[in-house]
PDB file of C-alpha atoms in Angstrom:
ATOM      1  CA  MET A  34      28.202  -6.556 -25.571  1.00 40.00           C
ATOM      2  CA  ALA A  35      24.916  -8.609 -25.317  1.00 39.00           C
ATOM      3  CA  SER A  36      22.004  -7.695 -27.714  1.00 39.00           C
ATOM      4  CA  HIS A  37      18.882  -6.350 -26.786  1.00 40.00           C
ATOM      5  CA  ASP A  38      16.839  -8.245 -29.032  1.00 40.00           C
ATOM      6  CA  HIS A  39      14.778 -10.286 -26.401  1.00 38.00           C
ATOM      7  CA  PRO A  40      10.658  -9.676 -26.120  1.00 39.00           C
ATOM      8  CA  HIS A  41       9.173  -6.946 -24.225  1.00 37.00           C
ATOM      9  CA  SER A  42       5.665  -6.691 -23.084  1.00 38.00           C
ATOM     10  CA  HIS A  43       4.314  -2.878 -23.922  1.00 36.00           C
ATOM     11  CA  ASP A  44       2.389  -2.756 -20.381  1.00 38.00           C
ATOM     12  CA  HIS A  45       3.346   0.834 -19.675  1.00 37.00           C
ATOM     13  CA  HIS A  46      -0.694   1.920 -19.289  1.00 36.00           C
ATOM     14  CA  HIS A  47      -0.133   0.438 -15.876  1.00 37.00           C
ATOM     15  CA  HIS A  48      -3.223   2.316 -14.206  1.00 37.00           C
ATOM     16  CA  GLU A  49      -6.753   3.552 -15.510  1.00 36.00           C
ATOM     17  CA  HIS A  50      -6.600   6.974 -16.560  1.00 37.00           C
ATOM     18  CA  GLY A  51     -10.608   7.237 -16.279  1.00 36.00           C
ATOM     19  CA  HIS A  52     -11.306   8.124 -20.116  1.00 36.00           C
ATOM     20  CA  GLY A  53     -14.331   8.236 -21.486  1.00 36.00           C
ATOM     21  CA  ASP A  54     -17.199   7.942 -18.603  1.00 37.00           C
ATOM     22  CA  SER A  55     -14.952  10.534 -16.757  1.00 38.00           C
ATOM     23  CA  GLY A  56     -16.080  13.155 -19.018  1.00 43.00           C
ATOM     24  CA  SER A  57     -12.277  13.842 -20.092  1.00 49.00           C
ATOM     25  CA  GLY A  58     -12.757  12.410 -23.478  1.00 69.00           C
ATOM     26  CA  SER A  59     -10.110  11.366 -25.925  1.00 76.00           C
ATOM     27  CA  TRP A  60      -9.209  12.512 -29.457  1.00 80.00           C
ATOM     28  CA  VAL A  61      -7.241  12.172 -32.257  1.00 79.00           C
ATOM     29  CA  GLY A  62      -4.737  15.378 -33.142  1.00 71.00           C
ATOM     30  CA  PRO A  63      -3.618  16.523 -36.215  1.00 76.00           C
ATOM     31  CA  ASP A  64      -0.354  14.757 -36.244  1.00 68.00           C
ATOM     32  CA  GLY A  65      -2.394  11.470 -35.828  1.00 68.00           C
ATOM     33  CA  LYS A  66      -1.628  10.931 -32.108  1.00 67.00           C
ATOM     34  CA  VAL A  67      -4.271  10.085 -29.647  1.00 71.00           C
ATOM     35  CA  TYR A  68      -4.746  12.910 -26.946  1.00 64.00           C
ATOM     36  CA  HIS A  69      -6.279  13.055 -23.664  1.00 64.00           C
ATOM     37  CA  SER A  70      -6.882  15.409 -20.548  1.00 68.00           C
ATOM     38  CA  HIS A  71      -7.586  14.017 -17.252  1.00 60.00           C
ATOM     39  CA  ASP A  72      -7.191  15.764 -13.563  1.00 58.00           C
ATOM     40  CA  GLY A  73      -6.325  19.050 -14.615  1.00 57.00           C
ATOM     41  CA  LEU A  74      -3.285  18.100 -16.905  1.00 60.00           C
ATOM     42  CA  ALA A  75      -2.876  19.552 -20.329  1.00 63.00           C
ATOM     43  CA  PRO A  76      -3.793  17.408 -23.323  1.00 63.00           C
ATOM     44  CA  HIS A  77      -0.938  14.981 -23.763  1.00 61.00           C
ATOM     45  CA  SER A  78      -0.660  11.469 -25.578  1.00 61.00           C
ATOM     46  CA  HIS A  79       0.601   8.265 -24.331  1.00 62.00           C
ATOM     47  CA  GLU A  80       2.867   6.990 -27.173  1.00 65.00           C
ATOM     48  CA  PRO A  81       3.608   3.338 -26.974  1.00 66.00           C
ATOM     49  CA  ILE A  82       7.137   2.238 -26.390  1.00 61.00           C
ATOM     50  CA  TYR A  83       8.456  -0.366 -28.576  1.00 65.00           C
ATOM     51  CA  SER A  84      11.891  -0.687 -27.111  1.00 65.00           C
ATOM     52  CA  PRO A  85      13.530  -0.213 -23.874  1.00 75.00           C
ATOM     53  CA  GLY A  86      16.254   1.778 -25.660  1.00 80.00           C
ATOM     54  CA  PHE A  87      19.844   2.296 -25.522  1.00 84.00           C
ATOM     55  CA  PHE A  88      22.195   4.011 -23.039  1.00 91.00           C
ATOM     56  CA  THR A  89      24.189   5.268 -25.801  1.00 85.00           C
ATOM     57  CA  LYS A  90      21.588   6.207 -27.908  1.00 86.00           C
ATOM     58  CA  ARG A  91      19.621   8.331 -25.115  1.00 91.00           C
ATOM     59  CA  ALA A  92      18.130  11.795 -25.933  1.00 89.00           C
ATOM     60  CA  PRO A  93      21.297  14.062 -25.357  1.00 90.00           C
ATOM     61  CA  PRO A  94      21.237  17.463 -22.956  1.00 89.00           C
ATOM     62  CA  LEU A  95      19.740  20.504 -24.901  1.00 91.00           C
ATOM     63  CA  HIS A  96      23.005  22.554 -25.354  1.00 84.00           C
ATOM     64  CA  THR A  97      20.466  25.748 -25.828  1.00 89.00           C
ATOM     65  CA  ARG A  98      19.286  25.639 -22.472  1.00 94.00           C
ATOM     66  CA  ASP A  99      19.397  29.377 -20.957  1.00 95.00           C
ATOM     67  CA  PHE A 100      20.663  28.280 -17.204  1.00 97.00           C
ATOM     68  CA  ASN A 101      20.015  32.010 -15.966  1.00 95.00           C
ATOM     69  CA  GLU A 102      16.399  31.029 -16.906  1.00 96.00           C
ATOM     70  CA  ARG A 103      16.236  27.633 -15.033  1.00 98.00           C
ATOM     71  CA  ALA A 104      19.233  26.229 -13.154  1.00 98.00           C
ATOM     72  CA  PHE A 105      20.769  22.972 -14.039  1.00 98.00           C
ATOM     73  CA  THR A 106      17.983  20.373 -13.171  1.00 98.00           C
ATOM     74  CA  ILE A 107      18.268  16.938 -11.761  1.00 98.00           C
ATOM     75  CA  GLY A 108      15.360  14.783 -12.645  1.00 98.00           C
ATOM     76  CA  ILE A 109      15.044  11.696 -10.218  1.00 98.00           C
ATOM     77  CA  GLY A 110      12.462   8.788 -10.871  1.00 97.00           C
ATOM     78  CA  GLY A 111      11.650   5.852 -10.210  1.00 96.00           C
ATOM     79  CA  PRO A 112       9.078   3.202  -8.524  1.00 95.00           C
ATOM     80  CA  VAL A 113       7.215   3.989  -5.679  1.00 94.00           C
ATOM     81  CA  GLY A 114       9.179   3.428  -2.576  1.00 95.00           C
ATOM     82  CA  THR A 115      12.545   3.146  -4.121  1.00 97.00           C
ATOM     83  CA  GLY A 116      13.976   5.700  -2.053  1.00 98.00           C
ATOM     84  CA  LYS A 117      13.708   8.844  -4.266  1.00 98.00           C
ATOM     85  CA  THR A 118      12.698  11.320  -1.416  1.00 98.00           C
ATOM     86  CA  ALA A 119      15.565  10.039   0.705  1.00 98.00           C
ATOM     87  CA  LEU A 120      17.855  10.625  -2.037  1.00 98.00           C
ATOM     88  CA  MET A 121      16.662  14.066  -2.532  1.00 98.00           C
ATOM     89  CA  LEU A 122      17.342  14.323   1.153  1.00 98.00           C
ATOM     90  CA  ALA A 123      20.740  12.949   1.240  1.00 98.00           C
ATOM     91  CA  LEU A 124      21.502  15.588  -1.824  1.00 98.00           C
ATOM     92  CA  CYS A 125      20.596  18.264  -0.635  1.00 98.00           C
ATOM     93  CA  GLN A 126      22.182  17.446   2.811  1.00 98.00           C
ATOM     94  CA  PHE A 127      25.409  17.063   0.684  1.00 98.00           C
ATOM     95  CA  LEU A 128      25.388  19.939  -1.657  1.00 98.00           C
ATOM     96  CA  ARG A 129      23.637  22.888   0.174  1.00 98.00           C
ATOM     97  CA  ASP A 130      26.334  23.791   1.940  1.00 98.00           C
ATOM     98  CA  LYS A 131      28.477  25.001  -1.145  1.00 98.00           C
ATOM     99  CA  TYR A 132      25.787  25.265  -3.638  1.00 98.00           C
ATOM    100  CA  SER A 133      22.443  27.522  -4.137  1.00 98.00           C
ATOM    101  CA  LEU A 134      19.558  24.307  -4.453  1.00 98.00           C
ATOM    102  CA  ALA A 135      15.761  24.368  -4.562  1.00 98.00           C
ATOM    103  CA  ALA A 136      13.693  21.242  -4.950  1.00 98.00           C
ATOM    104  CA  VAL A 137      10.156  20.327  -6.136  1.00 98.00           C
ATOM    105  CA  THR A 138       8.362  17.409  -5.663  1.00 98.00           C
ATOM    106  CA  ASN A 139       5.335  15.275  -7.349  1.00 96.00           C
ATOM    107  CA  ASP A 140       2.921  13.407  -6.002  1.00 94.00           C
ATOM    108  CA  ILE A 141      -0.595  12.594  -7.444  1.00 90.00           C
ATOM    109  CA  PHE A 142      -2.661  13.593  -4.908  1.00 90.00           C
ATOM    110  CA  THR A 143      -0.667  14.690  -1.843  1.00 92.00           C
ATOM    111  CA  LYS A 144       2.282  16.705  -0.899  1.00 95.00           C
ATOM    112  CA  GLU A 145       4.059  14.543   1.359  1.00 95.00           C
ATOM    113  CA  ASP A 146       7.071  14.372  -0.072  1.00 96.00           C
ATOM    114  CA  GLY A 147       7.457  17.970  -0.215  1.00 97.00           C
ATOM    115  CA  GLU A 148       6.617  17.956   3.820  1.00 97.00           C
ATOM    116  CA  PHE A 149       9.153  15.129   4.209  1.00 97.00           C
ATOM    117  CA  LEU A 150      11.731  17.478   2.928  1.00 98.00           C
ATOM    118  CA  VAL A 151      10.680  20.072   5.077  1.00 98.00           C
ATOM    119  CA  LYS A 152      10.232  18.315   8.264  1.00 97.00           C
ATOM    120  CA  HIS A 153      13.924  16.818   7.823  1.00 98.00           C
ATOM    121  CA  GLY A 154      15.534  20.051   7.265  1.00 98.00           C
ATOM    122  CA  ALA A 155      16.638  19.359   3.822  1.00 98.00           C
ATOM    123  CA  LEU A 156      16.494  22.999   2.711  1.00 98.00           C
ATOM    124  CA  PRO A 157      14.881  26.290   4.231  1.00 98.00           C
ATOM    125  CA  GLU A 158      10.718  25.484   3.501  1.00 98.00           C
ATOM    126  CA  GLU A 159      10.740  28.483   0.801  1.00 98.00           C
ATOM    127  CA  ARG A 160      12.942  26.342  -1.057  1.00 98.00           C
ATOM    128  CA  ILE A 161      10.818  23.286  -1.391  1.00 98.00           C
ATOM    129  CA  ARG A 162       7.611  23.059  -3.711  1.00 98.00           C
ATOM    130  CA  ALA A 163       5.034  19.848  -3.612  1.00 97.00           C
ATOM    131  CA  VAL A 164       3.457  19.766  -6.648  1.00 95.00           C
ATOM    132  CA  GLU A 165       0.068  17.637  -6.954  1.00 93.00           C
ATOM    133  CA  THR A 166      -0.171  16.370 -10.334  1.00 90.00           C
ATOM    134  CA  GLY A 167      -3.875  14.773 -10.167  1.00 84.00           C
ATOM    135  CA  GLY A 168      -3.080  12.070 -13.042  1.00 78.00           C
ATOM    136  CA  CYS A 169      -0.025   9.899 -14.069  1.00 81.00           C
ATOM    137  CA  PRO A 170       3.160  10.945 -12.628  1.00 84.00           C
ATOM    138  CA  HIS A 171       5.044  10.444 -15.931  1.00 83.00           C
ATOM    139  CA  ALA A 172       2.961  12.540 -17.740  1.00 87.00           C
ATOM    140  CA  ALA A 173       3.944  15.569 -15.376  1.00 91.00           C
ATOM    141  CA  ILE A 174       7.754  14.801 -16.271  1.00 94.00           C
ATOM    142  CA  ARG A 175       7.337  13.998 -19.991  1.00 89.00           C
ATOM    143  CA  GLU A 176       4.162  14.930 -21.819  1.00 85.00           C
ATOM    144  CA  ASP A 177       2.815  17.985 -19.817  1.00 88.00           C
ATOM    145  CA  ILE A 178       5.971  19.270 -18.160  1.00 94.00           C
ATOM    146  CA  SER A 179       4.303  22.822 -17.588  1.00 93.00           C
ATOM    147  CA  ILE A 180       3.257  21.444 -13.928  1.00 94.00           C
ATOM    148  CA  ASN A 181       7.004  21.477 -13.238  1.00 97.00           C
ATOM    149  CA  LEU A 182       8.488  24.291 -15.144  1.00 96.00           C
ATOM    150  CA  GLY A 183       6.735  27.064 -13.448  1.00 96.00           C
ATOM    151  CA  PRO A 184       7.770  26.223  -9.708  1.00 98.00           C
ATOM    152  CA  LEU A 185      11.328  25.371 -11.093  1.00 98.00           C
ATOM    153  CA  GLU A 186      11.940  28.578 -12.961  1.00 98.00           C
ATOM    154  CA  GLU A 187      10.317  30.441 -10.084  1.00 98.00           C
ATOM    155  CA  LEU A 188      13.025  29.057  -7.497  1.00 98.00           C
ATOM    156  CA  SER A 189      15.565  29.514  -9.756  1.00 98.00           C
ATOM    157  CA  ASN A 190      15.124  33.022  -9.973  1.00 98.00           C
ATOM    158  CA  LEU A 191      14.120  33.709  -6.528  1.00 98.00           C
ATOM    159  CA  PHE A 192      17.321  32.108  -5.224  1.00 98.00           C
ATOM    160  CA  LYS A 193      19.719  32.299  -7.720  1.00 98.00           C
ATOM    161  CA  ALA A 194      19.945  28.739  -8.008  1.00 98.00           C
ATOM    162  CA  ASP A 195      23.086  26.396  -9.103  1.00 98.00           C
ATOM    163  CA  ILE A 196      21.382  23.198  -9.057  1.00 98.00           C
ATOM    164  CA  LEU A 197      17.610  22.063  -8.899  1.00 98.00           C
ATOM    165  CA  LEU A 198      16.212  18.594  -7.969  1.00 98.00           C
ATOM    166  CA  CYS A 199      12.772  17.523  -9.265  1.00 98.00           C
ATOM    167  CA  GLU A 200      11.775  14.375  -7.674  1.00 98.00           C
ATOM    168  CA  SER A 201       8.657  12.681  -9.973  1.00 96.00           C
ATOM    169  CA  GLY A 202       5.898  10.569  -8.464  1.00 94.00           C
ATOM    170  CA  GLY A 203       6.487   7.067  -7.783  1.00 92.00           C
ATOM    171  CA  ASP A 204       5.800   5.200 -11.612  1.00 90.00           C
ATOM    172  CA  ASN A 205       7.163   2.229 -13.401  1.00 88.00           C
ATOM    173  CA  LEU A 206      10.196   1.275 -15.694  1.00 90.00           C
ATOM    174  CA  ALA A 207       8.643   2.965 -18.833  1.00 85.00           C
ATOM    175  CA  ALA A 208       8.920   6.768 -17.039  1.00 88.00           C
ATOM    176  CA  ASN A 209      11.750   8.914 -17.855  1.00 92.00           C
ATOM    177  CA  PHE A 210      11.977  12.556 -17.899  1.00 95.00           C
ATOM    178  CA  SER A 211      11.583  14.788 -20.862  1.00 94.00           C
ATOM    179  CA  ARG A 212      14.797  16.729 -22.035  1.00 96.00           C
ATOM    180  CA  GLU A 213      13.057  19.726 -21.663  1.00 96.00           C
ATOM    181  CA  LEU A 214      12.657  19.389 -18.005  1.00 97.00           C
ATOM    182  CA  ALA A 215      15.820  17.475 -16.843  1.00 98.00           C
ATOM    183  CA  ASP A 216      19.464  17.796 -17.739  1.00 98.00           C
ATOM    184  CA  TYR A 217      20.480  15.041 -15.646  1.00 98.00           C
ATOM    185  CA  ILE A 218      18.467  12.022 -14.857  1.00 98.00           C
ATOM    186  CA  ILE A 219      18.830   9.568 -12.275  1.00 98.00           C
ATOM    187  CA  TYR A 220      16.504   6.817 -12.055  1.00 97.00           C
ATOM    188  CA  ILE A 221      16.392   4.672  -8.668  1.00 98.00           C
ATOM    189  CA  ILE A 222      15.359   0.927  -8.070  1.00 97.00           C
ATOM    190  CA  ASP A 223      15.690  -1.267  -4.992  1.00 98.00           C
ATOM    191  CA  VAL A 224      16.675  -4.757  -4.499  1.00 98.00           C
ATOM    192  CA  SER A 225      13.368  -5.402  -2.619  1.00 95.00           C
ATOM    193  CA  GLY A 226      11.770  -5.754  -5.861  1.00 90.00           C
ATOM    194  CA  GLY A 227      13.819  -8.679  -6.962  1.00 95.00           C
ATOM    195  CA  ASP A 228      17.310  -8.816  -8.685  1.00 97.00           C
ATOM    196  CA  LYS A 229      15.165  -9.129 -12.225  1.00 97.00           C
ATOM    197  CA  ILE A 230      14.406  -5.535 -12.283  1.00 96.00           C
ATOM    198  CA  PRO A 231      17.880  -4.516 -14.211  1.00 96.00           C
ATOM    199  CA  ARG A 232      17.094  -6.563 -17.166  1.00 95.00           C
ATOM    200  CA  LYS A 233      13.421  -5.888 -17.227  1.00 92.00           C
ATOM    201  CA  GLY A 234      14.748  -2.773 -18.966  1.00 91.00           C
ATOM    202  CA  GLY A 235      12.534   0.209 -19.862  1.00 91.00           C
ATOM    203  CA  PRO A 236      13.647   3.705 -20.769  1.00 92.00           C
ATOM    204  CA  GLY A 237      14.081   4.471 -16.724  1.00 94.00           C
ATOM    205  CA  ILE A 238      16.526   1.651 -16.456  1.00 95.00           C
ATOM    206  CA  THR A 239      18.292   1.918 -19.815  1.00 95.00           C
ATOM    207  CA  GLN A 240      18.347   5.692 -20.624  1.00 94.00           C
ATOM    208  CA  ALA A 241      18.915   7.169 -17.323  1.00 97.00           C
ATOM    209  CA  ASP A 242      22.548   9.357 -16.996  1.00 97.00           C
ATOM    210  CA  LEU A 243      22.501   7.437 -13.584  1.00 98.00           C
ATOM    211  CA  LEU A 244      21.056   4.194 -12.591  1.00 98.00           C
ATOM    212  CA  VAL A 245      21.207   3.527  -8.577  1.00 98.00           C
ATOM    213  CA  ILE A 246      20.308   0.378  -7.283  1.00 98.00           C
ATOM    214  CA  ASN A 247      18.940   0.900  -3.701  1.00 98.00           C
ATOM    215  CA  LYS A 248      18.451  -0.783  -0.157  1.00 98.00           C
ATOM    216  CA  THR A 249      21.558  -3.378  -0.877  1.00 98.00           C
ATOM    217  CA  ASP A 250      21.770  -4.173   2.515  1.00 98.00           C
ATOM    218  CA  LEU A 251      18.193  -5.667   1.943  1.00 98.00           C
ATOM    219  CA  ALA A 252      19.523  -8.075  -0.686  1.00 98.00           C
ATOM    220  CA  ALA A 253      20.151 -11.315   1.731  1.00 96.00           C
ATOM    221  CA  ALA A 254      16.864 -10.880   3.244  1.00 97.00           C
ATOM    222  CA  VAL A 255      14.769 -10.862  -0.069  1.00 96.00           C
ATOM    223  CA  GLY A 256      17.159 -13.222  -2.170  1.00 97.00           C
ATOM    224  CA  ALA A 257      18.323 -10.559  -4.372  1.00 98.00           C
ATOM    225  CA  ASP A 258      21.669 -11.316  -5.904  1.00 98.00           C
ATOM    226  CA  LEU A 259      24.088  -8.342  -6.541  1.00 98.00           C
ATOM    227  CA  GLU A 260      26.117  -9.894  -8.909  1.00 98.00           C
ATOM    228  CA  VAL A 261      23.190 -10.961 -11.095  1.00 98.00           C
ATOM    229  CA  MET A 262      22.130  -6.754 -10.833  1.00 98.00           C
ATOM    230  CA  LYS A 263      25.312  -5.828 -11.843  1.00 98.00           C
ATOM    231  CA  ARG A 264      25.417  -7.939 -14.689  1.00 97.00           C
ATOM    232  CA  ASP A 265      22.330  -7.031 -15.876  1.00 97.00           C
ATOM    233  CA  ALA A 266      22.558  -3.485 -15.172  1.00 97.00           C
ATOM    234  CA  LEU A 267      25.780  -3.188 -17.409  1.00 96.00           C
ATOM    235  CA  ARG A 268      24.675  -5.424 -20.366  1.00 95.00           C
ATOM    236  CA  MET A 269      21.042  -3.190 -20.336  1.00 95.00           C
ATOM    237  CA  ARG A 270      22.796   0.129 -20.023  1.00 95.00           C
ATOM    238  CA  ASP A 271      25.542  -0.460 -22.714  1.00 93.00           C
ATOM    239  CA  GLY A 272      27.861   0.052 -19.653  1.00 90.00           C
ATOM    240  CA  GLY A 273      26.245   3.230 -18.675  1.00 96.00           C
ATOM    241  CA  PRO A 274      27.161   4.197 -15.066  1.00 98.00           C
ATOM    242  CA  PHE A 275      24.983   2.636 -12.108  1.00 98.00           C
ATOM    243  CA  VAL A 276      25.719   2.873  -8.464  1.00 98.00           C
ATOM    244  CA  PHE A 277      25.392   0.608  -5.732  1.00 98.00           C
ATOM    245  CA  ALA A 278      23.249   2.124  -2.865  1.00 98.00           C
ATOM    246  CA  GLN A 279      21.995   2.351   0.732  1.00 98.00           C
ATOM    247  CA  VAL A 280      20.484   5.912   0.538  1.00 98.00           C
ATOM    248  CA  LYS A 281      19.388   6.158   4.207  1.00 97.00           C
ATOM    249  CA  HIS A 282      22.679   5.065   5.580  1.00 98.00           C
ATOM    250  CA  GLY A 283      24.492   7.250   3.377  1.00 98.00           C
ATOM    251  CA  VAL A 284      25.984   4.500   1.423  1.00 98.00           C
ATOM    252  CA  GLY A 285      26.958   5.652  -2.400  1.00 98.00           C
ATOM    253  CA  ILE A 286      25.950   9.240  -1.830  1.00 98.00           C
ATOM    254  CA  GLU A 287      29.430  10.896  -2.779  1.00 98.00           C
ATOM    255  CA  GLU A 288      29.633   8.629  -5.960  1.00 98.00           C
ATOM    256  CA  ILE A 289      26.093   9.882  -6.988  1.00 98.00           C
ATOM    257  CA  VAL A 290      27.110  13.682  -6.224  1.00 98.00           C
ATOM    258  CA  ASN A 291      30.145  12.886  -8.098  1.00 98.00           C
ATOM    259  CA  HIS A 292      28.501  11.674 -11.066  1.00 98.00           C
ATOM    260  CA  ILE A 293      26.010  15.090 -10.794  1.00 98.00           C
ATOM    261  CA  LEU A 294      28.755  17.164 -10.328  1.00 98.00           C
ATOM    262  CA  GLN A 295      30.878  15.840 -13.248  1.00 98.00           C
ATOM    263  CA  ASP A 296      27.718  16.639 -15.510  1.00 97.00           C
ATOM    264  CA  TRP A 297      26.982  19.769 -14.292  1.00 97.00           C
ATOM    265  CA  GLU A 298      30.691  20.961 -15.118  1.00 97.00           C
ATOM    266  CA  ALA A 299      30.379  19.808 -18.516  1.00 95.00           C
ATOM    267  CA  THR A 300      27.142  21.094 -19.478  1.00 95.00           C
ATOM    268  CA  THR A 301      27.056  24.631 -17.667  1.00 96.00           C
ATOM    269  CA  GLY A 302      30.730  25.179 -17.937  1.00 95.00           C
ATOM    270  CA  LYS A 303      31.035  26.014 -14.260  1.00 96.00           C
ATOM    271  CA  LYS A 304      33.554  24.275 -11.559  1.00 97.00           C
ATOM    272  CA  ARG A 305      32.643  22.550  -8.582  1.00 96.00           C
ATOM    273  CA  ARG A 306      33.287  24.125  -5.059  1.00 93.00           C
TER     274      ARG A 306
END
């Protein structure tokens, strides 16, 4: 297996947070980390990431989790426009007849993704919640997860859920879920960004439980080589699983579901239906 000792740029601060002049301020906490608060999020820090990480050394699921308090939670992350909401819809359609599901979507200033799921009948409307994070989408899935935990726990108890789906707002390759929030992490990219994306690394690519490479039908149009993406995904993920997909056309969905249910069984001790 190839080494990951290639250089990395630390540009994960990919957008302005509006500190200082916005009145939100920053301060050093007792742990020495720089904390800030913005747009309604609780105080949190953005620690530098010095390595893309390794699939085999990713944070394990929390074995002390009480699944009666909150059902098995799948976190779906990835850059803007890669197909996260389409995957949410496809998973709901595939699983809803056999399992009790509920879904939470995240966006910065809109509820569009939640409304998309409602419009397309992914689940009954009362099983879908749309969260407006008001700031960095990755903060709401990693540093300050309370904005998601509340609705997920409520939905889980209301509907005696078997599985919960939580979609992150679109973000960069460093945006990965906290294990406090997601028991199973899916990171989705698409070929339109070019075949270089898997080798760019980042915790989303390397440490998600499953990497989905979407929109493979566009590869020829954008000049992306799927063999290059396969090679680099295998290398960057230490052989960890990935799936080529065309989510809008249903291609790869059954394979994705099998990965999810295999982990659901192993983690919860329940049997698939």
